[in-house]
Amino acid sequence: MALRLKGGAAWHYLSGLVHEESRQWEKAAAAYGAAVARDQTCAELYYRLGRAREELEQWDGAAAAYDAALARNATRAEWHYQLARVLERSERWEEAAAAYENALARN
C-alpha cells in the first residue's frame, strides 16, 4: 500500500515505523503524533498512533486514535477489532461490543 502523505508527514511516519520495529513505543507514538499533526487525512497514521498508544497501555488515547482512523476509513475489520480490544480494556463494554460487531461485519 502506497501512502500519499502531506506536509512532511512521511518522514515522521517512517521514523515511527523504525521505532515500532524496535518496540520503542514512546518514540513511535511521538513520531506518529507528529505525522498526524502534519496530515490529518491519512487513516493509516491514526491507526499506527493507536497501536503505539495501545502498547503503552494508554487505552483512551488508543481508542481516540482508532476512532479517528475509522472515521477516515471504516472498511478495515482489523481496525475495528483493535478498537474493540482497547475499549474492553477500558471497561467500556457496550462500545466494545459494537466495535466487535463492526469487525465481524467487515471480515
Coordinates of N, CA, C and O in Angstrom, one line a residue:
M1 N 0.8 -1.2 0.0 CA 0.0 0.0 0.0 C 0.9 1.2 0.0 O 1.8 1.4 0.9
A2 N 0.7 2.1 -1.0 CA 1.5 3.3 -1.0 C 0.7 4.4 -0.4 O -0.5 4.6 -0.7
L3 N 1.3 5.1 0.6 CA 0.7 6.2 1.2 C 1.1 7.5 0.6 O 2.3 7.7 0.2
R4 N 0.2 8.4 0.4 CA 0.5 9.8 0.0 C 0.2 10.7 1.1 O -0.9 11.0 1.5
L5 N 1.3 11.2 1.7 CA 1.2 12.0 2.9 C 1.6 13.4 2.6 O 2.3 13.7 1.7
K6 N 0.9 14.3 3.4 CA 1.1 15.7 3.2 C 2.0 16.3 4.2 O 2.3 15.8 5.3
G7 N 2.6 17.5 3.9 CA 3.2 18.4 4.8 C 4.4 17.8 5.6 O 4.6 18.1 6.8
G8 N 5.2 17.0 5.0 CA 6.3 16.4 5.7 C 6.0 15.2 6.6 O 6.8 14.8 7.4
A9 N 4.8 14.7 6.6 CA 4.4 13.6 7.4 C 5.1 12.3 7.1 O 5.3 11.5 8.0
A10 N 5.6 12.2 5.9 CA 6.2 10.9 5.5 C 7.5 10.6 6.4 O 7.7 9.5 6.8
W11 N 8.3 11.6 6.7 CA 9.5 11.4 7.5 C 9.1 10.9 8.9 O 9.7 10.0 9.4
H12 N 8.1 11.5 9.5 CA 7.7 11.1 10.8 C 7.1 9.7 10.8 O 7.3 8.9 11.7
Y13 N 6.3 9.4 9.7 CA 5.7 8.1 9.6 C 6.8 7.0 9.5 O 6.8 6.0 10.3
L14 N 7.8 7.3 8.7 CA 8.9 6.3 8.6 C 9.7 6.2 9.9 O 10.1 5.1 10.3
S15 N 9.9 7.3 10.6 CA 10.5 7.3 11.9 C 9.7 6.4 12.9 O 10.3 5.6 13.6
G16 N 8.4 6.6 12.8 CA 7.5 5.8 13.7 C 7.7 4.3 13.4 O 7.7 3.5 14.3
L17 N 7.7 3.9 12.1 CA 7.9 2.5 11.7 C 9.2 1.9 12.3 O 9.2 0.8 12.8
V18 N 10.3 2.7 12.2 CA 11.6 2.3 12.7 C 11.5 2.0 14.2 O 11.9 1.0 14.8
H19 N 10.9 3.0 14.9 CA 10.7 2.8 16.4 C 9.8 1.7 16.7 O 10.0 1.0 17.7
E20 N 8.7 1.5 15.9 CA 7.8 0.4 16.2 C 8.5 -0.9 16.0 O 8.3 -1.8 16.8
E21 N 9.3 -1.0 15.0 CA 10.1 -2.3 14.7 C 11.0 -2.6 15.9 O 11.1 -3.8 16.2
S22 N 11.5 -1.6 16.6 CA 12.4 -1.9 17.7 C 11.7 -1.8 19.0 O 12.3 -1.8 20.1
R23 N 10.4 -1.7 18.9 CA 9.5 -1.8 20.1 C 9.7 -0.6 21.1 O 9.6 -0.7 22.3
Q24 N 10.1 0.5 20.5 CA 10.3 1.8 21.3 C 9.0 2.6 21.1 O 8.9 3.5 20.3
W25 N 8.0 2.2 21.9 CA 6.6 2.6 21.7 C 6.5 4.1 22.0 O 5.7 4.8 21.4
E26 N 7.1 4.6 23.0 CA 7.0 6.1 23.3 C 7.5 6.9 22.1 O 6.9 7.9 21.7
K27 N 8.7 6.5 21.5 CA 9.2 7.2 20.4 C 8.3 7.0 19.2 O 8.1 8.0 18.4
A28 N 7.8 5.8 19.0 CA 6.8 5.6 17.9 C 5.6 6.5 18.0 O 5.2 7.1 17.0
A29 N 5.0 6.5 19.2 CA 3.8 7.3 19.4 C 4.1 8.8 19.1 O 3.3 9.5 18.5
A30 N 5.3 9.3 19.6 CA 5.7 10.7 19.3 C 5.8 10.9 17.8 O 5.4 12.0 17.3
A31 N 6.4 10.0 17.1 CA 6.6 10.2 15.7 C 5.3 10.1 14.9 O 5.0 11.0 14.0
Y32 N 4.4 9.2 15.3 CA 3.1 9.1 14.6 C 2.3 10.3 15.0 O 1.5 10.9 14.1
G33 N 2.4 10.8 16.2 CA 1.7 12.0 16.6 C 2.1 13.2 15.8 O 1.3 14.1 15.3
A34 N 3.4 13.3 15.5 CA 4.0 14.4 14.7 C 3.5 14.2 13.2 O 3.2 15.2 12.6
A35 N 3.4 13.0 12.8 CA 2.9 12.8 11.4 C 1.4 13.2 11.3 O 1.0 13.9 10.3
V36 N 0.6 12.8 12.3 CA -0.8 13.2 12.3 C -1.0 14.7 12.3 O -1.8 15.3 11.7
A37 N -0.1 15.4 13.1 CA -0.1 16.9 13.2 C 0.1 17.5 11.8 O -0.4 18.6 11.5
R38 N 0.8 16.8 10.9 CA 1.1 17.4 9.6 C 0.1 16.9 8.5 O 0.1 17.5 7.5
D39 N -0.6 15.8 8.8 CA -1.5 15.3 7.8 C -2.7 14.6 8.5 O -2.5 13.5 9.0
Q40 N -3.8 15.3 8.7 CA -4.9 14.8 9.4 C -5.9 13.9 8.5 O -6.9 13.5 9.0
T41 N -5.5 13.7 7.3 CA -6.4 13.0 6.4 C -6.1 11.5 6.2 O -6.9 10.7 5.7
C42 N -4.9 11.1 6.7 CA -4.5 9.7 6.4 C -4.9 8.8 7.6 O -4.4 8.9 8.7
A43 N -5.8 7.8 7.3 CA -6.3 6.9 8.3 C -5.1 6.0 8.9 O -5.1 5.7 10.1
E44 N -4.2 5.6 8.0 CA -3.1 4.8 8.5 C -2.3 5.4 9.6 O -1.8 4.7 10.5
L45 N -2.1 6.7 9.5 CA -1.3 7.4 10.5 C -2.0 7.3 11.9 O -1.4 7.0 12.9
Y46 N -3.3 7.5 11.9 CA -4.1 7.4 13.1 C -4.1 5.9 13.6 O -4.0 5.7 14.9
Y47 N -4.2 5.0 12.7 CA -4.1 3.6 13.2 C -2.8 3.3 13.8 O -2.7 2.7 14.9
R48 N -1.7 3.7 13.2 CA -0.4 3.4 13.8 C -0.2 4.1 15.1 O 0.4 3.6 16.1
L49 N -0.7 5.3 15.3 CA -0.7 6.0 16.5 C -1.5 5.3 17.6 O -1.0 5.1 18.7
G50 N -2.6 4.7 17.2 CA -3.4 3.9 18.1 C -2.7 2.7 18.6 O -2.7 2.3 19.7
R51 N -2.0 2.0 17.6 CA -1.2 0.8 18.0 C -0.1 1.1 19.0 O 0.1 0.4 20.0
A52 N 0.6 2.2 18.8 CA 1.7 2.6 19.7 C 1.1 3.0 21.1 O 1.6 2.5 22.1
R53 N 0.0 3.7 21.1 CA -0.6 4.0 22.4 C -1.2 2.8 23.1 O -1.1 2.7 24.3
E54 N -1.7 1.8 22.3 CA -2.1 0.6 22.9 C -1.0 -0.2 23.6 O -1.1 -0.7 24.7
E55 N 0.1 -0.2 22.9 CA 1.3 -0.9 23.5 C 1.8 -0.2 24.8 O 2.3 -0.8 25.7
L56 N 1.5 1.1 24.9 CA 1.8 1.9 26.1 C 0.7 1.8 27.1 O 0.8 2.5 28.2
E57 N -0.3 1.0 26.8 CA -1.5 0.9 27.7 C -2.2 2.2 28.0 O -2.8 2.4 29.0
Q58 N -2.2 3.1 27.0 CA -2.9 4.3 27.0 C -4.2 4.1 26.3 O -4.4 4.4 25.1
W59 N -5.1 3.4 27.0 CA -6.4 2.9 26.4 C -7.2 4.0 25.8 O -7.7 3.8 24.6
D60 N -7.4 5.1 26.5 CA -8.3 6.1 26.0 C -7.6 6.8 24.7 O -8.3 7.1 23.8
G61 N -6.3 7.0 24.8 CA -5.6 7.6 23.7 C -5.6 6.7 22.5 O -5.8 7.2 21.3
A62 N -5.5 5.4 22.7 CA -5.5 4.4 21.6 C -6.9 4.4 21.0 O -7.1 4.4 19.8
A63 N -8.0 4.4 21.8 CA -9.3 4.4 21.3 C -9.6 5.7 20.5 O -10.2 5.6 19.4
A64 N -9.1 6.8 20.9 CA -9.3 8.0 20.2 C -8.6 8.0 18.8 O -9.2 8.4 17.8
A65 N -7.4 7.4 18.8 CA -6.7 7.3 17.5 C -7.4 6.3 16.6 O -7.5 6.6 15.4
Y66 N -7.8 5.2 17.1 CA -8.5 4.2 16.3 C -9.8 4.8 15.8 O -10.2 4.6 14.6
D67 N -10.6 5.5 16.6 CA -11.8 6.2 16.2 C -11.5 7.1 15.0 O -12.2 7.2 14.0
A68 N -10.4 7.9 15.1 CA -10.0 8.8 14.1 C -9.7 8.1 12.8 O -10.0 8.5 11.7
A69 N -9.0 6.9 12.9 CA -8.6 6.1 11.7 C -9.9 5.6 11.1 O -10.1 5.7 9.8
L70 N -10.8 5.1 11.9 CA -12.1 4.6 11.3 C -13.0 5.7 10.8 O -13.7 5.4 9.8
A71 N -12.9 6.9 11.3 CA -13.7 8.0 10.7 C -13.2 8.3 9.3 O -13.9 8.8 8.4
R72 N -11.9 7.9 9.0 CA -11.4 8.2 7.7 C -11.4 6.9 6.7 O -11.4 7.1 5.5
N73 N -11.5 5.8 7.3 CA -11.6 4.5 6.6 C -12.2 3.4 7.5 O -11.5 2.8 8.3
A74 N -13.5 3.2 7.3 CA -14.2 2.3 8.2 C -14.3 0.9 7.6 O -14.9 0.0 8.2
T75 N -13.5 0.6 6.6 CA -13.6 -0.7 5.9 C -12.7 -1.8 6.5 O -12.9 -3.0 6.2
R76 N -11.7 -1.4 7.4 CA -10.7 -2.4 7.9 C -11.2 -3.1 9.1 O -11.3 -2.5 10.2
A77 N -11.5 -4.4 9.0 CA -12.0 -5.2 10.1 C -11.0 -5.2 11.2 O -11.4 -5.1 12.4
E78 N -9.7 -5.3 10.9 CA -8.7 -5.3 12.0 C -8.7 -4.1 12.8 O -8.5 -4.1 14.0
W79 N -9.0 -2.9 12.2 CA -9.0 -1.7 13.0 C -10.2 -1.6 13.9 O -10.0 -1.2 15.1
H80 N -11.3 -2.2 13.5 CA -12.5 -2.3 14.4 C -12.2 -3.2 15.6 O -12.5 -2.9 16.7
Y81 N -11.5 -4.3 15.3 CA -11.1 -5.3 16.3 C -10.1 -4.6 17.3 O -10.3 -4.8 18.5
Q82 N -9.1 -3.9 16.8 CA -8.2 -3.2 17.7 C -8.9 -2.2 18.6 O -8.7 -2.1 19.8
L83 N -9.9 -1.5 18.0 CA -10.7 -0.5 18.8 C -11.5 -1.3 19.9 O -11.5 -0.9 21.1
A84 N -12.1 -2.4 19.5 CA -12.8 -3.2 20.5 C -12.0 -3.6 21.7 O -12.4 -3.6 22.8
R85 N -10.7 -4.1 21.4 CA -9.8 -4.5 22.4 C -9.5 -3.4 23.4 O -9.5 -3.7 24.6
V86 N -9.2 -2.2 22.9 CA -8.9 -1.1 23.9 C -10.1 -0.7 24.6 O -10.0 -0.3 25.8
L87 N -11.3 -0.7 24.0 CA -12.5 -0.3 24.7 C -12.8 -1.3 25.8 O -13.2 -1.0 26.9
E88 N -12.6 -2.6 25.5 CA -12.8 -3.6 26.5 C -11.8 -3.4 27.7 O -12.2 -3.5 28.9
R89 N -10.6 -3.1 27.4 CA -9.6 -2.8 28.5 C -10.0 -1.6 29.3 O -9.6 -1.5 30.5
S90 N -10.7 -0.7 28.7 CA -11.2 0.5 29.4 C -12.5 0.2 30.1 O -13.1 1.2 30.7
E91 N -13.0 -1.0 30.0 CA -14.3 -1.4 30.6 C -15.5 -0.6 30.0 O -16.5 -0.4 30.7
R92 N -15.3 -0.3 28.7 CA -16.4 0.4 28.0 C -17.1 -0.7 27.2 O -16.9 -0.8 26.0
W93 N -17.9 -1.5 27.9 CA -18.4 -2.8 27.4 C -19.3 -2.6 26.2 O -19.1 -3.4 25.2
E94 N -20.2 -1.7 26.2 CA -21.2 -1.6 25.1 C -20.5 -1.1 23.9 O -20.8 -1.6 22.8
E95 N -19.6 -0.2 24.0 CA -18.8 0.3 22.9 C -17.9 -0.8 22.3 O -17.8 -0.9 21.1
A96 N -17.3 -1.6 23.2 CA -16.5 -2.7 22.7 C -17.3 -3.7 22.0 O -16.9 -4.2 20.9
A97 N -18.5 -4.0 22.5 CA -19.4 -5.0 21.8 C -19.7 -4.5 20.4 O -19.7 -5.2 19.4
A98 N -20.0 -3.2 20.3 CA -20.4 -2.6 19.0 C -19.2 -2.7 18.0 O -19.3 -3.0 16.8
A99 N -18.0 -2.4 18.5 CA -16.8 -2.4 17.7 C -16.5 -3.9 17.2 O -16.1 -4.1 16.1
Y100 N -16.7 -4.9 18.1 CA -16.5 -6.3 17.7 C -17.5 -6.6 16.6 O -17.2 -7.3 15.7
E101 N -18.7 -6.2 16.8 CA -19.8 -6.5 15.7 C -19.3 -5.8 14.4 O -19.5 -6.4 13.4
N102 N -18.8 -4.6 14.5 CA -18.4 -4.0 13.2 C -17.2 -4.7 12.6 O -17.1 -4.9 11.4
A103 N -16.3 -5.3 13.4 CA -15.2 -6.1 12.9 C -15.7 -7.3 12.2 O -15.3 -7.6 11.1
L104 N -16.7 -8.0 12.9 CA -17.2 -9.2 12.3 C -18.0 -8.9 11.0 O -17.9 -9.7 10.0
A105 N -18.7 -7.8 10.9 CA -19.4 -7.4 9.7 C -18.5 -7.2 8.5 O -18.9 -7.3 7.4
R106 N -17.3 -6.8 8.8 CA -16.3 -6.4 7.7 C -15.3 -7.6 7.4 O -14.5 -7.4 6.5
N107 N -15.4 -8.6 8.2 CA -14.5 -9.7 8.0 C -15.0 -10.7 6.9 O -16.0 -11.0 6.7

